[in-house]
Amino acid sequence: MSDASGKAASPAADRTLTVLEALMRAEEPLTLTALAKTAGVPLATCASIAYTLEQRGYAVRRVVGRSHFWRPTLRLYGLAIELVRKVDLPSLVQADLRRLAESLGMPAHVGILEDASVVYVAKASTPGFVQFDTYRGKVAPFDLTALGRAIAAHLPEAELKPLLSRLSRGVGPNAVAPDAGRFLALLAKVRADGYAIESEEEQAEIACLAAPFFDAEGAVAGAVGVTGFARQLVGEKRKAAARGVVQVGQEVSRRLGFAG
């Protein structure tokens, strides 16, 4: 086994990561047999990996009779937080978000995709009495935010496909029943337009608009967006917001080394 550079990959590391990813994606704790089958790893090898993950604090097990049920721990979350700190995406985009928020008179955000959720990692607020429920650290269903849609529209098929079974239904007046076909059509429009919109689906009266940004390898790395009242994000205001988020997305992509 080798990567694109011709360097040999480690089968042991590959199997360990495959087992860990299977644990992370499982909706409920798994037995070793189920985990091995899901990961496509021999049972004995899977057991060795699971016990190692337990010793390192990345997995725990619950014993029920003769069965052991495994699940991941939040230690992985700690690693993710450290990674975000090292990349320091908030510092990279904060000045742009501030200018965008001031020019449009509405808060601007950056979000990244974690599993089937969007995590807000940066925000620039605007002064005023009304403050929207968008804050750094907020987690929302990826398909019910413009941020998530802007990211999902550019995911490889292998990464997008598992998410299609995890679509959510909002509580706003424009909410619709989750439907994979409809969502794929929506993502096609996002790619064509260059930005995504969500209006009164997640909740009443609120709308958001976002555009993606890409890393040095051309993979979608996140999205930049704005949030406002649905009655605001129409007509010329929507056009200005679209131009703004696309421009910031392009600038962030450039800083991350994207040459596209």
Short mmCIF file of N, CA, C and O in Angstrom, two decimals, residues 60-131:
data_model
loop_
_atom_site.label_atom_id
_atom_site.label_comp_id
_atom_site.label_asym_id
_atom_site.label_seq_id
_atom_site.Cartn_x
_atom_site.Cartn_y
_atom_site.Cartn_z
N VAL A 60 -14.07 3.40 25.59
CA VAL A 60 -14.48 2.74 26.83
C VAL A 60 -15.43 1.62 26.46
O VAL A 60 -16.03 1.62 25.38
N ARG A 61 -15.57 0.67 27.37
CA ARG A 61 -16.48 -0.45 27.11
C ARG A 61 -17.40 -0.66 28.30
O ARG A 61 -17.05 -0.38 29.44
N ARG A 62 -18.57 -1.17 27.98
CA ARG A 62 -19.56 -1.53 29.01
C ARG A 62 -19.84 -3.01 28.85
O ARG A 62 -20.15 -3.48 27.75
N VAL A 63 -19.73 -3.74 29.97
CA VAL A 63 -19.91 -5.18 29.93
C VAL A 63 -21.36 -5.52 30.29
O VAL A 63 -21.87 -5.11 31.34
N VAL A 64 -22.02 -6.24 29.39
CA VAL A 64 -23.38 -6.70 29.61
C VAL A 64 -23.38 -8.22 29.39
O VAL A 64 -23.29 -8.69 28.26
N GLY A 65 -23.44 -8.96 30.48
CA GLY A 65 -23.34 -10.41 30.37
C GLY A 65 -21.97 -10.79 29.85
O GLY A 65 -20.95 -10.44 30.44
N ARG A 66 -21.94 -11.50 28.73
CA ARG A 66 -20.67 -11.90 28.13
C ARG A 66 -20.26 -10.98 26.99
O ARG A 66 -19.24 -11.21 26.33
N SER A 67 -21.05 -9.94 26.75
CA SER A 67 -20.76 -9.02 25.65
C SER A 67 -20.13 -7.73 26.16
O SER A 67 -20.48 -7.24 27.23
N HIS A 68 -19.20 -7.21 25.37
CA HIS A 68 -18.56 -5.93 25.66
C HIS A 68 -18.99 -4.93 24.58
O HIS A 68 -18.81 -5.18 23.39
N PHE A 69 -19.54 -3.81 25.02
CA PHE A 69 -19.99 -2.78 24.08
C PHE A 69 -19.04 -1.58 24.14
O PHE A 69 -18.81 -1.03 25.22
N TRP A 70 -18.52 -1.20 22.99
CA TRP A 70 -17.49 -0.17 22.90
C TRP A 70 -18.05 1.13 22.35
O TRP A 70 -18.90 1.14 21.46
N ARG A 71 -17.53 2.24 22.85
CA ARG A 71 -17.86 3.56 22.32
C ARG A 71 -16.65 4.48 22.49
O ARG A 71 -15.80 4.26 23.35
N PRO A 72 -16.54 5.54 21.68
CA PRO A 72 -15.41 6.47 21.80
C PRO A 72 -15.61 7.41 22.99
O PRO A 72 -16.71 7.54 23.53
N THR A 73 -14.54 8.07 23.40
CA THR A 73 -14.61 9.04 24.49
C THR A 73 -14.40 10.45 23.95
O THR A 73 -14.07 10.65 22.77
N LEU A 74 -14.56 11.43 24.82
CA LEU A 74 -14.38 12.83 24.43
C LEU A 74 -12.92 13.24 24.34
O LEU A 74 -12.63 14.41 24.07
N ARG A 75 -12.02 12.30 24.57
CA ARG A 75 -10.61 12.67 24.44
C ARG A 75 -10.29 13.13 23.02
O ARG A 75 -9.44 13.99 22.81
N LEU A 76 -10.99 12.55 22.05
CA LEU A 76 -10.81 12.98 20.66
C LEU A 76 -11.21 14.44 20.47
O LEU A 76 -10.63 15.16 19.67
N TYR A 77 -12.23 14.85 21.23
CA TYR A 77 -12.67 16.24 21.15
C TYR A 77 -11.54 17.17 21.59
O TYR A 77 -11.32 18.23 21.01
N GLY A 78 -10.83 16.74 22.63
CA GLY A 78 -9.70 17.53 23.10
C GLY A 78 -8.63 17.69 22.04
O GLY A 78 -8.05 18.77 21.88
N LEU A 79 -8.37 16.62 21.30
CA LEU A 79 -7.39 16.72 20.22
C LEU A 79 -7.87 17.67 19.13
O LEU A 79 -7.08 18.44 18.58
N ALA A 80 -9.17 17.60 18.83
CA ALA A 80 -9.72 18.49 17.81
C ALA A 80 -9.59 19.96 18.22
O ALA A 80 -9.26 20.81 17.41
N ILE A 81 -9.84 20.22 19.50
CA ILE A 81 -9.71 21.59 19.99
C ILE A 81 -8.27 22.08 19.86
O ILE A 81 -8.01 23.21 19.46
N GLU A 82 -7.32 21.20 20.18
CA GLU A 82 -5.91 21.58 20.05
C GLU A 82 -5.56 21.87 18.59
O GLU A 82 -4.80 22.79 18.30
N LEU A 83 -6.13 21.09 17.67
CA LEU A 83 -5.87 21.31 16.26
C LEU A 83 -6.40 22.66 15.81
O LEU A 83 -5.73 23.40 15.09
N VAL A 84 -7.62 22.98 16.24
CA VAL A 84 -8.21 24.27 15.88
C VAL A 84 -7.34 25.41 16.40
O VAL A 84 -7.12 26.41 15.73
N ARG A 85 -6.81 25.23 17.61
CA ARG A 85 -5.95 26.28 18.19
C ARG A 85 -4.67 26.45 17.38
O ARG A 85 -4.18 27.57 17.18
N LYS A 86 -4.11 25.35 16.90
CA LYS A 86 -2.86 25.43 16.15
C LYS A 86 -3.09 26.07 14.78
O LYS A 86 -2.28 26.86 14.31
N VAL A 87 -4.17 25.69 14.12
CA VAL A 87 -4.48 26.30 12.84
C VAL A 87 -4.86 27.76 13.04
O VAL A 87 -4.57 28.62 12.21
N ASP A 88 -5.51 28.04 14.17
CA ASP A 88 -5.91 29.40 14.54
C ASP A 88 -6.75 30.06 13.46
O ASP A 88 -6.50 31.19 13.06
N LEU A 89 -7.73 29.32 12.99
CA LEU A 89 -8.63 29.83 11.97
C LEU A 89 -9.34 31.11 12.41
O LEU A 89 -9.47 32.04 11.60
N PRO A 90 -9.79 31.21 13.68
CA PRO A 90 -10.45 32.46 14.09
C PRO A 90 -9.58 33.70 13.86
O PRO A 90 -10.06 34.72 13.37
N SER A 91 -8.29 33.61 14.22
CA SER A 91 -7.42 34.76 14.02
C SER A 91 -7.22 35.06 12.54
O SER A 91 -7.09 36.22 12.14
N LEU A 92 -7.21 34.00 11.74
CA LEU A 92 -7.00 34.16 10.31
C LEU A 92 -8.12 34.94 9.64
O LEU A 92 -7.90 35.66 8.67
N VAL A 93 -9.35 34.80 10.17
CA VAL A 93 -10.52 35.36 9.49
C VAL A 93 -11.17 36.52 10.23
O VAL A 93 -12.06 37.17 9.67
N GLN A 94 -10.74 36.80 11.46
CA GLN A 94 -11.49 37.74 12.28
C GLN A 94 -11.63 39.13 11.67
O GLN A 94 -12.70 39.74 11.70
N ALA A 95 -10.54 39.64 11.11
CA ALA A 95 -10.61 40.99 10.53
C ALA A 95 -11.59 41.03 9.35
O ALA A 95 -12.36 41.99 9.20
N ASP A 96 -11.57 39.99 8.54
CA ASP A 96 -12.49 39.94 7.40
C ASP A 96 -13.94 39.84 7.88
O ASP A 96 -14.84 40.46 7.31
N LEU A 97 -14.17 39.02 8.92
CA LEU A 97 -15.52 38.90 9.46
C LEU A 97 -16.02 40.22 10.00
O LEU A 97 -17.19 40.58 9.81
N ARG A 98 -15.14 40.95 10.67
CA ARG A 98 -15.54 42.23 11.24
C ARG A 98 -15.96 43.21 10.14
O ARG A 98 -16.99 43.88 10.24
N ARG A 99 -15.16 43.27 9.06
CA ARG A 99 -15.50 44.16 7.95
C ARG A 99 -16.81 43.73 7.30
O ARG A 99 -17.64 44.57 6.94
N LEU A 100 -16.99 42.43 7.14
CA LEU A 100 -18.21 41.92 6.52
C LEU A 100 -19.43 42.25 7.37
O LEU A 100 -20.46 42.71 6.86
N ALA A 101 -19.32 42.04 8.67
CA ALA A 101 -20.43 42.33 9.57
C ALA A 101 -20.77 43.81 9.57
O ALA A 101 -21.95 44.20 9.54
N GLU A 102 -19.77 44.66 9.57
CA GLU A 102 -19.99 46.11 9.58
C GLU A 102 -20.61 46.58 8.28
O GLU A 102 -21.48 47.47 8.27
N SER A 103 -20.17 46.02 7.16
CA SER A 103 -20.68 46.47 5.86
C SER A 103 -22.13 46.07 5.65
O SER A 103 -22.89 46.79 4.99
N LEU A 104 -22.53 44.92 6.22
CA LEU A 104 -23.90 44.43 6.01
C LEU A 104 -24.82 44.74 7.18
O LEU A 104 -26.05 44.64 7.04
N GLY A 105 -24.24 45.07 8.32
CA GLY A 105 -25.08 45.33 9.50
C GLY A 105 -25.69 44.08 10.08
O GLY A 105 -26.77 44.12 10.67
N MET A 106 -25.01 42.95 9.95
CA MET A 106 -25.48 41.69 10.52
C MET A 106 -24.27 40.83 10.90
O MET A 106 -23.20 40.99 10.31
N PRO A 107 -24.42 39.95 11.88
CA PRO A 107 -23.28 39.16 12.33
C PRO A 107 -22.75 38.23 11.25
O PRO A 107 -23.51 37.72 10.43
N ALA A 108 -21.43 38.02 11.28
CA ALA A 108 -20.76 37.14 10.32
C ALA A 108 -20.07 36.02 11.10
O ALA A 108 -19.63 36.21 12.23
N HIS A 109 -19.97 34.84 10.47
CA HIS A 109 -19.43 33.67 11.16
C HIS A 109 -18.57 32.83 10.24
O HIS A 109 -18.67 32.94 9.02
N VAL A 110 -17.78 31.98 10.85
CA VAL A 110 -17.09 30.90 10.15
C VAL A 110 -17.47 29.60 10.82
O VAL A 110 -17.49 29.50 12.05
N GLY A 111 -17.78 28.59 10.01
CA GLY A 111 -18.13 27.29 10.54
C GLY A 111 -17.34 26.19 9.86
O GLY A 111 -16.93 26.34 8.70
N ILE A 112 -17.10 25.10 10.59
CA ILE A 112 -16.45 23.93 10.03
C ILE A 112 -17.35 22.73 10.25
O ILE A 112 -18.23 22.75 11.13
N LEU A 113 -17.16 21.70 9.46
CA LEU A 113 -17.97 20.50 9.56
C LEU A 113 -17.32 19.50 10.49
O LEU A 113 -16.14 19.17 10.34
N GLU A 114 -18.08 19.03 11.48
CA GLU A 114 -17.63 17.96 12.38
C GLU A 114 -18.71 16.90 12.39
O GLU A 114 -19.81 17.12 12.92
N ASP A 115 -18.43 15.76 11.77
CA ASP A 115 -19.39 14.69 11.65
C ASP A 115 -20.60 15.23 10.87
O ASP A 115 -20.47 15.70 9.76
N ALA A 116 -21.79 15.22 11.46
CA ALA A 116 -22.98 15.72 10.77
C ALA A 116 -23.41 17.08 11.32
O ALA A 116 -24.57 17.46 11.19
N SER A 117 -22.48 17.80 11.92
CA SER A 117 -22.80 19.10 12.53
C SER A 117 -21.86 20.18 12.02
O SER A 117 -20.72 19.89 11.63
N VAL A 118 -22.34 21.39 12.07
CA VAL A 118 -21.50 22.55 11.83
C VAL A 118 -21.14 23.15 13.19
O VAL A 118 -22.01 23.33 14.04
N VAL A 119 -19.86 23.43 13.37
CA VAL A 119 -19.38 24.08 14.59
C VAL A 119 -18.96 25.50 14.23
O VAL A 119 -18.14 25.70 13.33
N TYR A 120 -19.53 26.47 14.91
CA TYR A 120 -19.16 27.87 14.69
C TYR A 120 -17.85 28.13 15.42
O TYR A 120 -17.77 28.02 16.64
N VAL A 121 -16.80 28.48 14.68
CA VAL A 121 -15.48 28.66 15.29
C VAL A 121 -15.07 30.13 15.36
O VAL A 121 -14.06 30.45 16.00
N ALA A 122 -15.79 31.00 14.72
CA ALA A 122 -15.46 32.44 14.78
C ALA A 122 -16.73 33.24 14.52
O ALA A 122 -17.63 32.80 13.80
N LYS A 123 -16.77 34.44 15.11
CA LYS A 123 -17.93 35.31 14.92
C LYS A 123 -17.52 36.77 15.06
O LYS A 123 -16.65 37.11 15.87
N ALA A 124 -18.14 37.61 14.28
CA ALA A 124 -18.02 39.06 14.43
C ALA A 124 -19.43 39.61 14.60
O ALA A 124 -20.28 39.42 13.73
N SER A 125 -19.69 40.24 15.73
CA SER A 125 -21.03 40.75 16.03
C SER A 125 -21.19 42.17 15.51
O SER A 125 -20.23 42.84 15.11
N THR A 126 -22.42 42.63 15.54
CA THR A 126 -22.73 44.01 15.21
C THR A 126 -23.42 44.64 16.42
O THR A 126 -24.12 43.95 17.17
N PRO A 127 -23.20 45.93 16.66
CA PRO A 127 -23.86 46.57 17.80
C PRO A 127 -25.37 46.64 17.59
O PRO A 127 -25.86 46.67 16.46
N GLY A 128 -26.08 46.62 18.66
CA GLY A 128 -27.53 46.72 18.56
C GLY A 128 -28.22 45.88 19.61
O GLY A 128 -27.62 45.03 20.27
N PHE A 129 -29.50 46.10 19.74
CA PHE A 129 -30.30 45.41 20.75
C PHE A 129 -30.48 43.94 20.40
O PHE A 129 -30.44 43.06 21.26
N VAL A 130 -30.68 43.65 19.11
CA VAL A 130 -30.94 42.28 18.68
C VAL A 130 -29.61 41.54 18.51
O VAL A 130 -28.74 41.97 17.76
N GLN A 131 -29.45 40.44 19.22
CA GLN A 131 -28.28 39.58 19.09
C GLN A 131 -28.75 38.16 18.76
O GLN A 131 -29.49 37.56 19.52
#
